[in-house]
Short mmCIF file of N, CA and C in Angstrom, two decimals:
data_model
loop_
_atom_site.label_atom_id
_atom_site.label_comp_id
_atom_site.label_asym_id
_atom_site.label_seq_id
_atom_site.Cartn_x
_atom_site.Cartn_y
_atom_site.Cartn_z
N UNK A 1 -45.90 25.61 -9.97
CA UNK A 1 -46.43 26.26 -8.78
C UNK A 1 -45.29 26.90 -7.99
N UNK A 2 -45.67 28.11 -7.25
CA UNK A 2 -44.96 28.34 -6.53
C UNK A 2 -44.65 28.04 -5.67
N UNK A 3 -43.65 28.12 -4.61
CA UNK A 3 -43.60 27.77 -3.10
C UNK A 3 -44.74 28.39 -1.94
N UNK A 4 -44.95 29.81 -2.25
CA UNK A 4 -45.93 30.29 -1.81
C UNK A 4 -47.59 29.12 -2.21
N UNK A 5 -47.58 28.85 -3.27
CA UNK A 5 -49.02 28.38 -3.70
C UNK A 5 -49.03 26.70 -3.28
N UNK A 6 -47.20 25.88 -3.17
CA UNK A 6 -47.13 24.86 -2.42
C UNK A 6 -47.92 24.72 -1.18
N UNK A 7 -47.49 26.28 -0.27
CA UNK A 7 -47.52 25.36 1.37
C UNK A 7 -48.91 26.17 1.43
N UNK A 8 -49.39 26.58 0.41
CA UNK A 8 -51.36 26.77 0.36
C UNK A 8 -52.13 25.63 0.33
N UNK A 9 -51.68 24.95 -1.09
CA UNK A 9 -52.19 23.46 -1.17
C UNK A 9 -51.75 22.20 -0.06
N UNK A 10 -50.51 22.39 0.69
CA UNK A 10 -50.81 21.60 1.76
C UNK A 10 -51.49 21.98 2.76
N UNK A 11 -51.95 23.62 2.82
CA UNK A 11 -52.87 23.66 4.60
C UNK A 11 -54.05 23.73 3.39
N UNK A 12 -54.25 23.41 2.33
CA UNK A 12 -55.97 22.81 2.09
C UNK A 12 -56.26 21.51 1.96
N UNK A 13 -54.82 20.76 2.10
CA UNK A 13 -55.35 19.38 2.51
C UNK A 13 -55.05 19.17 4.21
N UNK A 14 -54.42 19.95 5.21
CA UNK A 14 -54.79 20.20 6.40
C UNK A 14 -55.34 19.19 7.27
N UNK A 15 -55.05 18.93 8.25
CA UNK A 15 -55.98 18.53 9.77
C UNK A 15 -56.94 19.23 9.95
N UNK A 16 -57.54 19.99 10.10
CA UNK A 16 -58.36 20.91 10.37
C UNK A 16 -59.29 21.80 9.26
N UNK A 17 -60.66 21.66 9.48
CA UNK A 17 -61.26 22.06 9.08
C UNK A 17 -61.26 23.75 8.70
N UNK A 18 -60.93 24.37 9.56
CA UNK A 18 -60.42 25.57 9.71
C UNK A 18 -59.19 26.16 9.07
N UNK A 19 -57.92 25.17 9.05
CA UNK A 19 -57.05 25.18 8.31
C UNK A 19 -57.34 25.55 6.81
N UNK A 20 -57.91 24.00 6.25
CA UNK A 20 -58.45 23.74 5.15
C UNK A 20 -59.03 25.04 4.45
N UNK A 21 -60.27 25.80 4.95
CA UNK A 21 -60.73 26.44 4.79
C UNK A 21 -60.11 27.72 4.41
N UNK A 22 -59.14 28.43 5.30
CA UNK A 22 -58.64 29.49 5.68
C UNK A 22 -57.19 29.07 4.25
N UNK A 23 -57.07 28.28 3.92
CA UNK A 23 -55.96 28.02 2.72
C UNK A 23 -56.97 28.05 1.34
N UNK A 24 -58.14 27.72 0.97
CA UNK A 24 -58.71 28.17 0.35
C UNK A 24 -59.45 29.51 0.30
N UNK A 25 -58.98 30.16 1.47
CA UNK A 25 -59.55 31.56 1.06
C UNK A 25 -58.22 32.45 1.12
N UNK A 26 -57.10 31.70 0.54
CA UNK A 26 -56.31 32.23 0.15
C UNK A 26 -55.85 31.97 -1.24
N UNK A 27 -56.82 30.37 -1.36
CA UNK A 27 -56.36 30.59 -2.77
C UNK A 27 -57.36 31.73 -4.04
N UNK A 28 -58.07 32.23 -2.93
CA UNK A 28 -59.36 33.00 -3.68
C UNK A 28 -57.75 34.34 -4.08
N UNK A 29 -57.71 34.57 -2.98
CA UNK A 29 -56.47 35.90 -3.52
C UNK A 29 -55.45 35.56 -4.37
N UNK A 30 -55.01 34.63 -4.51
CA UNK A 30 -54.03 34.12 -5.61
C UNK A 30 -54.42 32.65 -6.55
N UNK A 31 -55.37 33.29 -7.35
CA UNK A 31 -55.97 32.53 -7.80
C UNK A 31 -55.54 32.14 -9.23
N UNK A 32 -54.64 31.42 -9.53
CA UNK A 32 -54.03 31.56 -10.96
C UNK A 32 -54.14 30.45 -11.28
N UNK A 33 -54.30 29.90 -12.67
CA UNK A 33 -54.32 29.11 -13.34
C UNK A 33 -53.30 27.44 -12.78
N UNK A 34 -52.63 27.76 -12.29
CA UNK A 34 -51.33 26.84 -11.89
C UNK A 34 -51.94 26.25 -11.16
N UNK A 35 -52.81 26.84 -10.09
CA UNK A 35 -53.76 25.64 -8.84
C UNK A 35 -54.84 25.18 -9.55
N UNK A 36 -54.79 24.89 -10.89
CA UNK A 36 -55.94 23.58 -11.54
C UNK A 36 -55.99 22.57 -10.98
N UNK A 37 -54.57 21.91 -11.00
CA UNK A 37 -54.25 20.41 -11.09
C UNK A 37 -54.59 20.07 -9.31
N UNK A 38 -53.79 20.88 -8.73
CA UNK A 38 -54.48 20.46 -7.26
C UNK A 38 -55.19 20.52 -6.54
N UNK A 39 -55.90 21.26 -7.25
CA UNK A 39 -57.04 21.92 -6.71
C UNK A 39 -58.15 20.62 -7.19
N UNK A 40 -57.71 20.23 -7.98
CA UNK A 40 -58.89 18.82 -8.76
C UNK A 40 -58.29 17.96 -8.53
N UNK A 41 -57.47 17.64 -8.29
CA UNK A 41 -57.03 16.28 -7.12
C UNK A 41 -57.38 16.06 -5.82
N UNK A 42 -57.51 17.57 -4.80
CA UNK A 42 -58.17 17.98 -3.47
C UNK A 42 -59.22 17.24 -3.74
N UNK A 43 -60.08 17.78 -4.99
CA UNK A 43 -61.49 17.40 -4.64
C UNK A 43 -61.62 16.18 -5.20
N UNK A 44 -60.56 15.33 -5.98
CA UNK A 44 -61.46 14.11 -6.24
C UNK A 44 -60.47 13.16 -4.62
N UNK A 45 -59.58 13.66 -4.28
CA UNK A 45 -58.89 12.22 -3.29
C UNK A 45 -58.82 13.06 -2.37
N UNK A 46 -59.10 14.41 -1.92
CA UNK A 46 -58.70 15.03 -0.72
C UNK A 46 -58.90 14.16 0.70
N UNK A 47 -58.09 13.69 1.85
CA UNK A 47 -58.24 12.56 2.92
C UNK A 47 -59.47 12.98 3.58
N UNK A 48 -59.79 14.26 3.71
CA UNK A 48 -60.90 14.20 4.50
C UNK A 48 -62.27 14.93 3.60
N UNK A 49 -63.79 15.19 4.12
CA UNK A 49 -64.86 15.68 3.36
C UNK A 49 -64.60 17.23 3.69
N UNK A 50 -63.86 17.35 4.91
CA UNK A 50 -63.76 19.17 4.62
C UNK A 50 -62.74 19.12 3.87
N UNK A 51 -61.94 18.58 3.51
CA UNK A 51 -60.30 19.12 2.38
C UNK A 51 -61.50 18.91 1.35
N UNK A 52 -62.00 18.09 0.92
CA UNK A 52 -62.45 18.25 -0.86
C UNK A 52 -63.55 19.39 -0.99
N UNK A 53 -64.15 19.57 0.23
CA UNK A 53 -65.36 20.49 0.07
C UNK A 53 -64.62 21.80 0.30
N UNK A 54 -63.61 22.57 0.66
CA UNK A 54 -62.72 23.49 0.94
C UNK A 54 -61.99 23.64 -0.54
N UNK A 55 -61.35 23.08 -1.25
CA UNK A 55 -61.12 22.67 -3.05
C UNK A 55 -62.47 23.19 -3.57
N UNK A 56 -63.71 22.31 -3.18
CA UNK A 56 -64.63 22.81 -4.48
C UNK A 56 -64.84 24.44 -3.86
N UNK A 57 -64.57 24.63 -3.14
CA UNK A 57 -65.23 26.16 -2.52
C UNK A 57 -64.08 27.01 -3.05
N UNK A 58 -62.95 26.11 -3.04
CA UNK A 58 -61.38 27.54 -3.29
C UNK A 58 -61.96 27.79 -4.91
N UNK A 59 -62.20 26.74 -5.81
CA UNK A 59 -62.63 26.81 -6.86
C UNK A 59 -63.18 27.40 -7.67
N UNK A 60 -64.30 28.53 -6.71
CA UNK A 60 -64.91 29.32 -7.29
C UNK A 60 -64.90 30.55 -8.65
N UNK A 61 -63.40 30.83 -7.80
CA UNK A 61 -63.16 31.86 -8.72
C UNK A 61 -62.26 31.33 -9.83
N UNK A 62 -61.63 30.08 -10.07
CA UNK A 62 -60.92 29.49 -10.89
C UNK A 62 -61.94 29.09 -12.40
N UNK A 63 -62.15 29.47 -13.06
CA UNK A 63 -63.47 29.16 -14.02
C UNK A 63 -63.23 28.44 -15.40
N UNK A 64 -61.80 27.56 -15.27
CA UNK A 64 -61.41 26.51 -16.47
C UNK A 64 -62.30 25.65 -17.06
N UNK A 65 -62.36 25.30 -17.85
CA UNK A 65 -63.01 23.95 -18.45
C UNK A 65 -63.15 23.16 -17.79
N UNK A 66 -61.46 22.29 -16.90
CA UNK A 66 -61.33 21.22 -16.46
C UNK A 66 -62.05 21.69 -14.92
N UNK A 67 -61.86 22.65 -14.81
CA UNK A 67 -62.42 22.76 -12.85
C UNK A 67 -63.79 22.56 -12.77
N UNK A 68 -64.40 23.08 -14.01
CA UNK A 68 -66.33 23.05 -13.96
C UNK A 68 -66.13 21.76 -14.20
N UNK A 69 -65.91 21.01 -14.99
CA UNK A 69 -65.90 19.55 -15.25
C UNK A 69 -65.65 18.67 -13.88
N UNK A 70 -64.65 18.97 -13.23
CA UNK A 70 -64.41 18.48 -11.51
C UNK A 70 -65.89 18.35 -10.93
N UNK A 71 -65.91 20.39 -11.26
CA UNK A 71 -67.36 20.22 -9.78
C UNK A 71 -67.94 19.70 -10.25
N UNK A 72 -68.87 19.29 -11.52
CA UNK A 72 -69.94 18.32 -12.17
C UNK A 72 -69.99 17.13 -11.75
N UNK A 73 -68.74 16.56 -12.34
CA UNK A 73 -68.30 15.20 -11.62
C UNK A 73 -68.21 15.35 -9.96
N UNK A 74 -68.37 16.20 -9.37
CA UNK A 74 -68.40 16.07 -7.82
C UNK A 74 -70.18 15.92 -7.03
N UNK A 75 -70.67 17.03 -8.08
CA UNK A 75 -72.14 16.92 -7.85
C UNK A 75 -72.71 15.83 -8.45
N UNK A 76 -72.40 14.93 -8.99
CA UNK A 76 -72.83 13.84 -9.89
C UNK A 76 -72.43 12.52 -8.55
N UNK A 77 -71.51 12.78 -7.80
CA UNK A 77 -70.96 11.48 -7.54
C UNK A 77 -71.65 10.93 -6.02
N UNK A 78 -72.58 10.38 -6.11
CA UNK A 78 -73.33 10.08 -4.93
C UNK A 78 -72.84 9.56 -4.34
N UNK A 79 -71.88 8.98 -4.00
CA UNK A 79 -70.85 8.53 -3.00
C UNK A 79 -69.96 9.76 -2.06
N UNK A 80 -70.11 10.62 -2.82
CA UNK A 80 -69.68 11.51 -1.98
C UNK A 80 -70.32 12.52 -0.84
N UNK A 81 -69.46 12.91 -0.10
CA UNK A 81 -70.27 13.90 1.34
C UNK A 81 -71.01 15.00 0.51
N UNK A 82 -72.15 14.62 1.18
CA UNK A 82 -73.30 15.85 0.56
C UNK A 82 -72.63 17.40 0.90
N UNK A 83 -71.70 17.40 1.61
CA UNK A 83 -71.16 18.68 1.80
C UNK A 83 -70.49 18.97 0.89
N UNK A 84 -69.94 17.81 0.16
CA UNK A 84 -68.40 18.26 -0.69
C UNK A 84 -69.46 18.73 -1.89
N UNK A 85 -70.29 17.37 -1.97
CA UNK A 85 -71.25 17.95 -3.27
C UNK A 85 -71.93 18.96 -3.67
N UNK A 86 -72.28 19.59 -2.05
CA UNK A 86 -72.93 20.80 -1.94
C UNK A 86 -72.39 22.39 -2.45
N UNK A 87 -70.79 22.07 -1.49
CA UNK A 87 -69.93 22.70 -2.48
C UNK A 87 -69.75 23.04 -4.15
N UNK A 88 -69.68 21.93 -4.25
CA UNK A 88 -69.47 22.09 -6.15
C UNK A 88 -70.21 22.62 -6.70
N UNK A 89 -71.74 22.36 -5.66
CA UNK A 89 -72.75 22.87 -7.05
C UNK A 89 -72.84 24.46 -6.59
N UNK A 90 -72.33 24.80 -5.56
CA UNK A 90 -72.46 26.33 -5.57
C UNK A 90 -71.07 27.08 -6.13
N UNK A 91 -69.99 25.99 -6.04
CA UNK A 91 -69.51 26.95 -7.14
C UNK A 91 -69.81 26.91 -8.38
N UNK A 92 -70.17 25.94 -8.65
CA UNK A 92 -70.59 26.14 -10.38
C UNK A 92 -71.72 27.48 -10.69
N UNK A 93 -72.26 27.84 -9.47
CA UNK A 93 -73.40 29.11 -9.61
C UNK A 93 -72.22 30.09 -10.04
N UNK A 94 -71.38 30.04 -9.99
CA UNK A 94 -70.52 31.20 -10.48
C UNK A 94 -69.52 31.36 -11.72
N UNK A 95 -69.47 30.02 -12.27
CA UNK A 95 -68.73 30.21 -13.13
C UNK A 95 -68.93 28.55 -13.63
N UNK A 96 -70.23 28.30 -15.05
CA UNK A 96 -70.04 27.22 -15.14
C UNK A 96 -70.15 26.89 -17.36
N UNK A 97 -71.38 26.06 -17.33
CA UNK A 97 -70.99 25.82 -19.31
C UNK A 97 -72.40 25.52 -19.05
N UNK A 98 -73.00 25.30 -20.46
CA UNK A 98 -74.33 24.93 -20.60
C UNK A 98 -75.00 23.71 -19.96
N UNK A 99 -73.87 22.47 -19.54
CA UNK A 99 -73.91 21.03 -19.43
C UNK A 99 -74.28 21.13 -18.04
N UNK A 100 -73.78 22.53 -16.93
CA UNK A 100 -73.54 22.17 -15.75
C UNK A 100 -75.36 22.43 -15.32
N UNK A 101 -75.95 23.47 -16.41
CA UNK A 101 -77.27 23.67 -16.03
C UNK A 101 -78.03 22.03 -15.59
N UNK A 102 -77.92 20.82 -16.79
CA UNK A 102 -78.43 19.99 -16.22
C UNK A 102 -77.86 19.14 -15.36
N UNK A 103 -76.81 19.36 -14.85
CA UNK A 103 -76.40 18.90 -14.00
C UNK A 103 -77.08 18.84 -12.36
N UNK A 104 -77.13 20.45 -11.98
CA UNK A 104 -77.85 20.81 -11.36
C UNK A 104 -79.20 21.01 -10.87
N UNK A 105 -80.01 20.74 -12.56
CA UNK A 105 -81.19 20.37 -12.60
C UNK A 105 -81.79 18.90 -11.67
N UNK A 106 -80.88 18.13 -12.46
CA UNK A 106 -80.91 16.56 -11.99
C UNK A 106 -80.62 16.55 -10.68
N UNK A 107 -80.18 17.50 -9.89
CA UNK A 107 -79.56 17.40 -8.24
C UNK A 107 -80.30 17.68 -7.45
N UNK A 108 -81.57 18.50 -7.79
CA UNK A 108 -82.79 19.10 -7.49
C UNK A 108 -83.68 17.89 -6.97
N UNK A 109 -83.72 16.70 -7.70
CA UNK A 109 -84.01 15.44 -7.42
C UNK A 109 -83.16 14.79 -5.72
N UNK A 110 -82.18 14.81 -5.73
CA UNK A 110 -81.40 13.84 -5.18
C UNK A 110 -81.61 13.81 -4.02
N UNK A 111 -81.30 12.84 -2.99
CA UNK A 111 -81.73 12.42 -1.65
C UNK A 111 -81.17 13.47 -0.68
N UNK A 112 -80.04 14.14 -1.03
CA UNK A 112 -79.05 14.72 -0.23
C UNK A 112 -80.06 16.34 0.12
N UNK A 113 -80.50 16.68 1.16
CA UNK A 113 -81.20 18.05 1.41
C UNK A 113 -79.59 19.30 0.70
N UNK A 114 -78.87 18.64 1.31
CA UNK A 114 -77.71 19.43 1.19
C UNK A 114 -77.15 20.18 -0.82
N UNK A 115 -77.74 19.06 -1.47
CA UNK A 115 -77.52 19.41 -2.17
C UNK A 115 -78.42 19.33 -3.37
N UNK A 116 -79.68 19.24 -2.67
CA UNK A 116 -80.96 20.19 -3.15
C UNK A 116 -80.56 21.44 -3.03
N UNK A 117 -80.57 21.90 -1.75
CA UNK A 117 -80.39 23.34 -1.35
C UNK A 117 -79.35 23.65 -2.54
N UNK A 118 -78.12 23.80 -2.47
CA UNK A 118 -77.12 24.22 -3.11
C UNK A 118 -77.37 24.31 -4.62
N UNK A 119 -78.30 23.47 -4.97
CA UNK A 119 -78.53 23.07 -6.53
C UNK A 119 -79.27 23.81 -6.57
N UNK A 120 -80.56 24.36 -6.19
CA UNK A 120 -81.87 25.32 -5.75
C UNK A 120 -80.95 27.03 -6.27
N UNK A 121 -79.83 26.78 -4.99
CA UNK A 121 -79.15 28.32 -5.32
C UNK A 121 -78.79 28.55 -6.35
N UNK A 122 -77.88 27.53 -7.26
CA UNK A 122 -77.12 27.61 -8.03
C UNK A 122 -77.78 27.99 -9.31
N UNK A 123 -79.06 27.31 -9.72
CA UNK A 123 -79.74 27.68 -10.64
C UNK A 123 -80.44 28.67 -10.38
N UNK A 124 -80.92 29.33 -9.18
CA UNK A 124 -81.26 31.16 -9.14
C UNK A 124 -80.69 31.48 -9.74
N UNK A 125 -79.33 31.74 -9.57
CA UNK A 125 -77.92 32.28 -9.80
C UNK A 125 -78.08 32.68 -10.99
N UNK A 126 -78.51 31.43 -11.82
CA UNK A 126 -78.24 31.51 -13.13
C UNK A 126 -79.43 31.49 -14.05
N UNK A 127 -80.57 31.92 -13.10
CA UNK A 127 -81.86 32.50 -13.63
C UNK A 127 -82.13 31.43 -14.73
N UNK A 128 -82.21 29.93 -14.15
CA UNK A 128 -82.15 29.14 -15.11
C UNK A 128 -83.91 28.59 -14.89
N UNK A 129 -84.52 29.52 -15.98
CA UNK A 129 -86.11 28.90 -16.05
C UNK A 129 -86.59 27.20 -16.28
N UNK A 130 -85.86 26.50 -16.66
CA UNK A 130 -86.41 25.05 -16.86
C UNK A 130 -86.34 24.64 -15.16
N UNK A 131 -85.88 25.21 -14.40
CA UNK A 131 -86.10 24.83 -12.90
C UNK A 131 -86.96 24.95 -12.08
N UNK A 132 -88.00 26.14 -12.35
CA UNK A 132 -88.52 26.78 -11.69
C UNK A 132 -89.94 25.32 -11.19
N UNK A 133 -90.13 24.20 -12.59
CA UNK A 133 -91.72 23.59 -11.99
C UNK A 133 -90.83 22.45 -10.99
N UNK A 134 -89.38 21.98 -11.09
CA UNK A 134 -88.95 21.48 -10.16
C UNK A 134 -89.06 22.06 -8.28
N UNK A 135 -88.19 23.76 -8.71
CA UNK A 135 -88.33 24.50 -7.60
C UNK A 135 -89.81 24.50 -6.50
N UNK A 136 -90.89 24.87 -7.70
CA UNK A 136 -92.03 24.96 -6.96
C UNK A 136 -92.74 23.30 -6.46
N UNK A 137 -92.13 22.29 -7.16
CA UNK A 137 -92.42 21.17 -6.08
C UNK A 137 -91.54 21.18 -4.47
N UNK A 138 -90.11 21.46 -4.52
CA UNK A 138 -89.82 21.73 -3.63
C UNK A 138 -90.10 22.75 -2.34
N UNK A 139 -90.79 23.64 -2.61
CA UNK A 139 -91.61 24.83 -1.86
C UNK A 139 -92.64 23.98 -1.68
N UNK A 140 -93.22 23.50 -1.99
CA UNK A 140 -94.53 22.93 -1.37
C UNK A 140 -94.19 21.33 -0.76
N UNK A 141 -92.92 20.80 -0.93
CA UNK A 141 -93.26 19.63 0.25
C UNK A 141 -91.74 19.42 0.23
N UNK A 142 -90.74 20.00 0.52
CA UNK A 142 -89.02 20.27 0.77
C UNK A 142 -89.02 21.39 2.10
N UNK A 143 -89.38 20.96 3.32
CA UNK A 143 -89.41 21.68 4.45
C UNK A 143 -87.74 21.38 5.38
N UNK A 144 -86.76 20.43 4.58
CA UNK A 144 -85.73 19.98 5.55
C UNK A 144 -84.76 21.00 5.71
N UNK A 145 -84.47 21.38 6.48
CA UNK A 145 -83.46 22.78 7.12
C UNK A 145 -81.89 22.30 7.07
N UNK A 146 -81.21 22.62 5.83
CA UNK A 146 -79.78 22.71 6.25
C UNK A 146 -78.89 23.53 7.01
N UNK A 147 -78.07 22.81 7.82
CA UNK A 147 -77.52 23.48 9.06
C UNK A 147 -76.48 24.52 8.59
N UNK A 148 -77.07 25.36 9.47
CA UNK A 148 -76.37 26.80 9.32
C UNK A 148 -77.09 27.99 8.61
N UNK A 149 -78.34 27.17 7.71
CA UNK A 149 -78.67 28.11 6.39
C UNK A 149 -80.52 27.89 7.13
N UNK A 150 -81.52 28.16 5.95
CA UNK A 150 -82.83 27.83 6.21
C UNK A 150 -83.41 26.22 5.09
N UNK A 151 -84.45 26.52 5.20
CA UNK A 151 -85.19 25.08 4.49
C UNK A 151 -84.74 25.26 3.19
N UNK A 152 -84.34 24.22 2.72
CA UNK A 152 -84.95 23.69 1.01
C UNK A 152 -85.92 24.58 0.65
N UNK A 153 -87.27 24.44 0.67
CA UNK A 153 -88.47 25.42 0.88
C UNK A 153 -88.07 26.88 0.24
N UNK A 154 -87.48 27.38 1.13
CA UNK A 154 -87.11 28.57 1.50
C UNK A 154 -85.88 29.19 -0.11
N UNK A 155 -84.74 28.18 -0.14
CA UNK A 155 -83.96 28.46 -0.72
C UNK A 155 -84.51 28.31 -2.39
N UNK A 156 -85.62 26.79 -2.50
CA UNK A 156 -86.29 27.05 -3.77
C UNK A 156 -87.02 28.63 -4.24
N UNK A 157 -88.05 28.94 -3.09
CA UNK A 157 -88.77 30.17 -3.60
C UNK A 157 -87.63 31.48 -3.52
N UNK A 158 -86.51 31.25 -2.87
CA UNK A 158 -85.58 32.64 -3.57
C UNK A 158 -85.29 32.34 -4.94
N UNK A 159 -84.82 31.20 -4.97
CA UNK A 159 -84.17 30.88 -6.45
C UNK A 159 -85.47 31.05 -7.65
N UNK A 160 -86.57 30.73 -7.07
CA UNK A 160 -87.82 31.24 -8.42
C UNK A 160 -88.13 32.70 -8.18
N UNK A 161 -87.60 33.48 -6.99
CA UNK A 161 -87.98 35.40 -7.17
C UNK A 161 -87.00 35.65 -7.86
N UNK A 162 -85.43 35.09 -8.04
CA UNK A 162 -84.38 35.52 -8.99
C UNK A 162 -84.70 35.18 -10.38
N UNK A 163 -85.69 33.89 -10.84
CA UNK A 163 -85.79 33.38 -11.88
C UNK A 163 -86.40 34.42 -12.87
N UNK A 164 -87.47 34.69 -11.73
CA UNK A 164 -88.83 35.43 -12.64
C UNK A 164 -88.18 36.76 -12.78
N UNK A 165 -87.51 37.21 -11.42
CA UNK A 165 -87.37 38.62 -11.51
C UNK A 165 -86.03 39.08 -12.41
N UNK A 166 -85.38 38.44 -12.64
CA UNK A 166 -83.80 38.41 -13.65
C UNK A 166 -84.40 39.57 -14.87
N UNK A 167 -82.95 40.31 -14.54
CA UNK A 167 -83.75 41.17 -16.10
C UNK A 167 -83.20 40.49 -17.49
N UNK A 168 -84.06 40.41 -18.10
CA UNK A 168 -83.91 39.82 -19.81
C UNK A 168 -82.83 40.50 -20.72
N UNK A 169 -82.78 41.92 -20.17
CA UNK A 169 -81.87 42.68 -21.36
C UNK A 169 -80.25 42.16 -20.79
N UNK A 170 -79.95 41.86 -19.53
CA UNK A 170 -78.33 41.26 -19.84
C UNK A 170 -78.08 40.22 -19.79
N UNK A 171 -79.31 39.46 -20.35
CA UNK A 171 -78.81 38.08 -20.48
C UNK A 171 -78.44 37.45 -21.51
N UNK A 172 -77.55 36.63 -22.30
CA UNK A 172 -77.29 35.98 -23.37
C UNK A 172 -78.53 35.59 -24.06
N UNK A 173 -78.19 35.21 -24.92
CA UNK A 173 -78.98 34.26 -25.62
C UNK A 173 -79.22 33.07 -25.21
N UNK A 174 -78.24 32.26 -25.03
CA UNK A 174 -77.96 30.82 -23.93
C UNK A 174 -79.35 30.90 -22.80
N UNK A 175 -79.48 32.12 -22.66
CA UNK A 175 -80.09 31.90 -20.64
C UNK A 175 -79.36 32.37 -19.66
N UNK A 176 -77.89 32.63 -20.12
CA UNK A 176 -77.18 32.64 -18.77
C UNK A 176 -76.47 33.28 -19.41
N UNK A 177 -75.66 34.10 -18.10
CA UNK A 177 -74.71 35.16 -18.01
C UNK A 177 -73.01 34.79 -17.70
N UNK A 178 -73.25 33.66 -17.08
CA UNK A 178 -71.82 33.18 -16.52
C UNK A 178 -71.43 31.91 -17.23
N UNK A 179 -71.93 31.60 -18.29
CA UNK A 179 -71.51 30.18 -18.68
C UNK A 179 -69.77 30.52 -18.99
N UNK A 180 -69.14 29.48 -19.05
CA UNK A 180 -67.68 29.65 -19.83
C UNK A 180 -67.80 28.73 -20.81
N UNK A 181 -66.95 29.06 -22.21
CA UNK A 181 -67.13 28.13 -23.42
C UNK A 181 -66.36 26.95 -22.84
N UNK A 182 -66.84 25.81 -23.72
CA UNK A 182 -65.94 24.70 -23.88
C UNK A 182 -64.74 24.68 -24.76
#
């Protein structure tokens, strides 16, 4: 790592939420392979729930094996802040593998509104049809409003107008457009 990409990874483990944040949207501009390792240490021991949820968010554009494997294991880990989790699963809407589909599937379930919602988006994203009879239970009795955004509700029936409406001709064979190999 560089020195430059050093004193990045210390203001994303930061005092401040804002800090945190504002160092992961720098690691979006210098986004190189070298911030794997800390970037997946942020999110599994980062001291606070905004440092690990600020990691899964810098993450996005980083699209390794080992980083989708992080966010999985982040959305998987019910011990953790529904924020951090919430995180992961929306970055995985951008860059994930076949495994992360059920990952996200299964999150659709989980107690956390936070990361219903996020799981809801993530599989729009990825115009992933085995979601959609989950989605439409959530539209009809998932009315809880995450802060800042709208209902569960709300975020299911976008994610089933992307499902249905996705055009067929650029999509893989897989289902999806963004998977990365293993």
């Amino acid at each position: 790592m560089t020195n430059e990409q050093t004193r990045i990874v210390a203001r994303l483990n930061g005092r401040t939420q804002m800090e945190a944040f504002e160092a992961a949207k720098a690691i979006w501009e210098n986004s190189e392979t070298s911030l794997e390792r800390p970037l997946i240490t942020t999110l599994m021991s980062g001291r606070r729930p905004f440092n690990r949820a600020a990691a899964a968010y810098a993450m996005q554009l980083l699209k390794t094996p080992k980083i989708i494997k992080a966010l999985e294991r982040a959305v998987k880990n019910k011990t953790e802040h529904p924020r951090v989790r919430g995180e992961a699963a929306e970055a995985l809407a951008h860059g994930h593998r076949k495994k992360s589909h059920d990952v996200l599937l299964k999150g659709l379930g989980d107690r956390s509104k936070d990361l219903r919602f996020w799981c809801a988006f993530a599989l729009g994203e990825m115009a992933e049809q085995r979601a959609i009879v989950a989605l439409r239970q959530l539209v009809a009795t998932d009315k809880r409003v995450v802060k800042g955004f709208w209902s569960v509700a709300k975020e299911a029936t976008d994610a089933i107008e992307k499902i249905e409406g996705a055009n067929k001709g650029h999509r893989r064979k897989d289902g999806c457009c963004f998977c990365v190999r293993d």
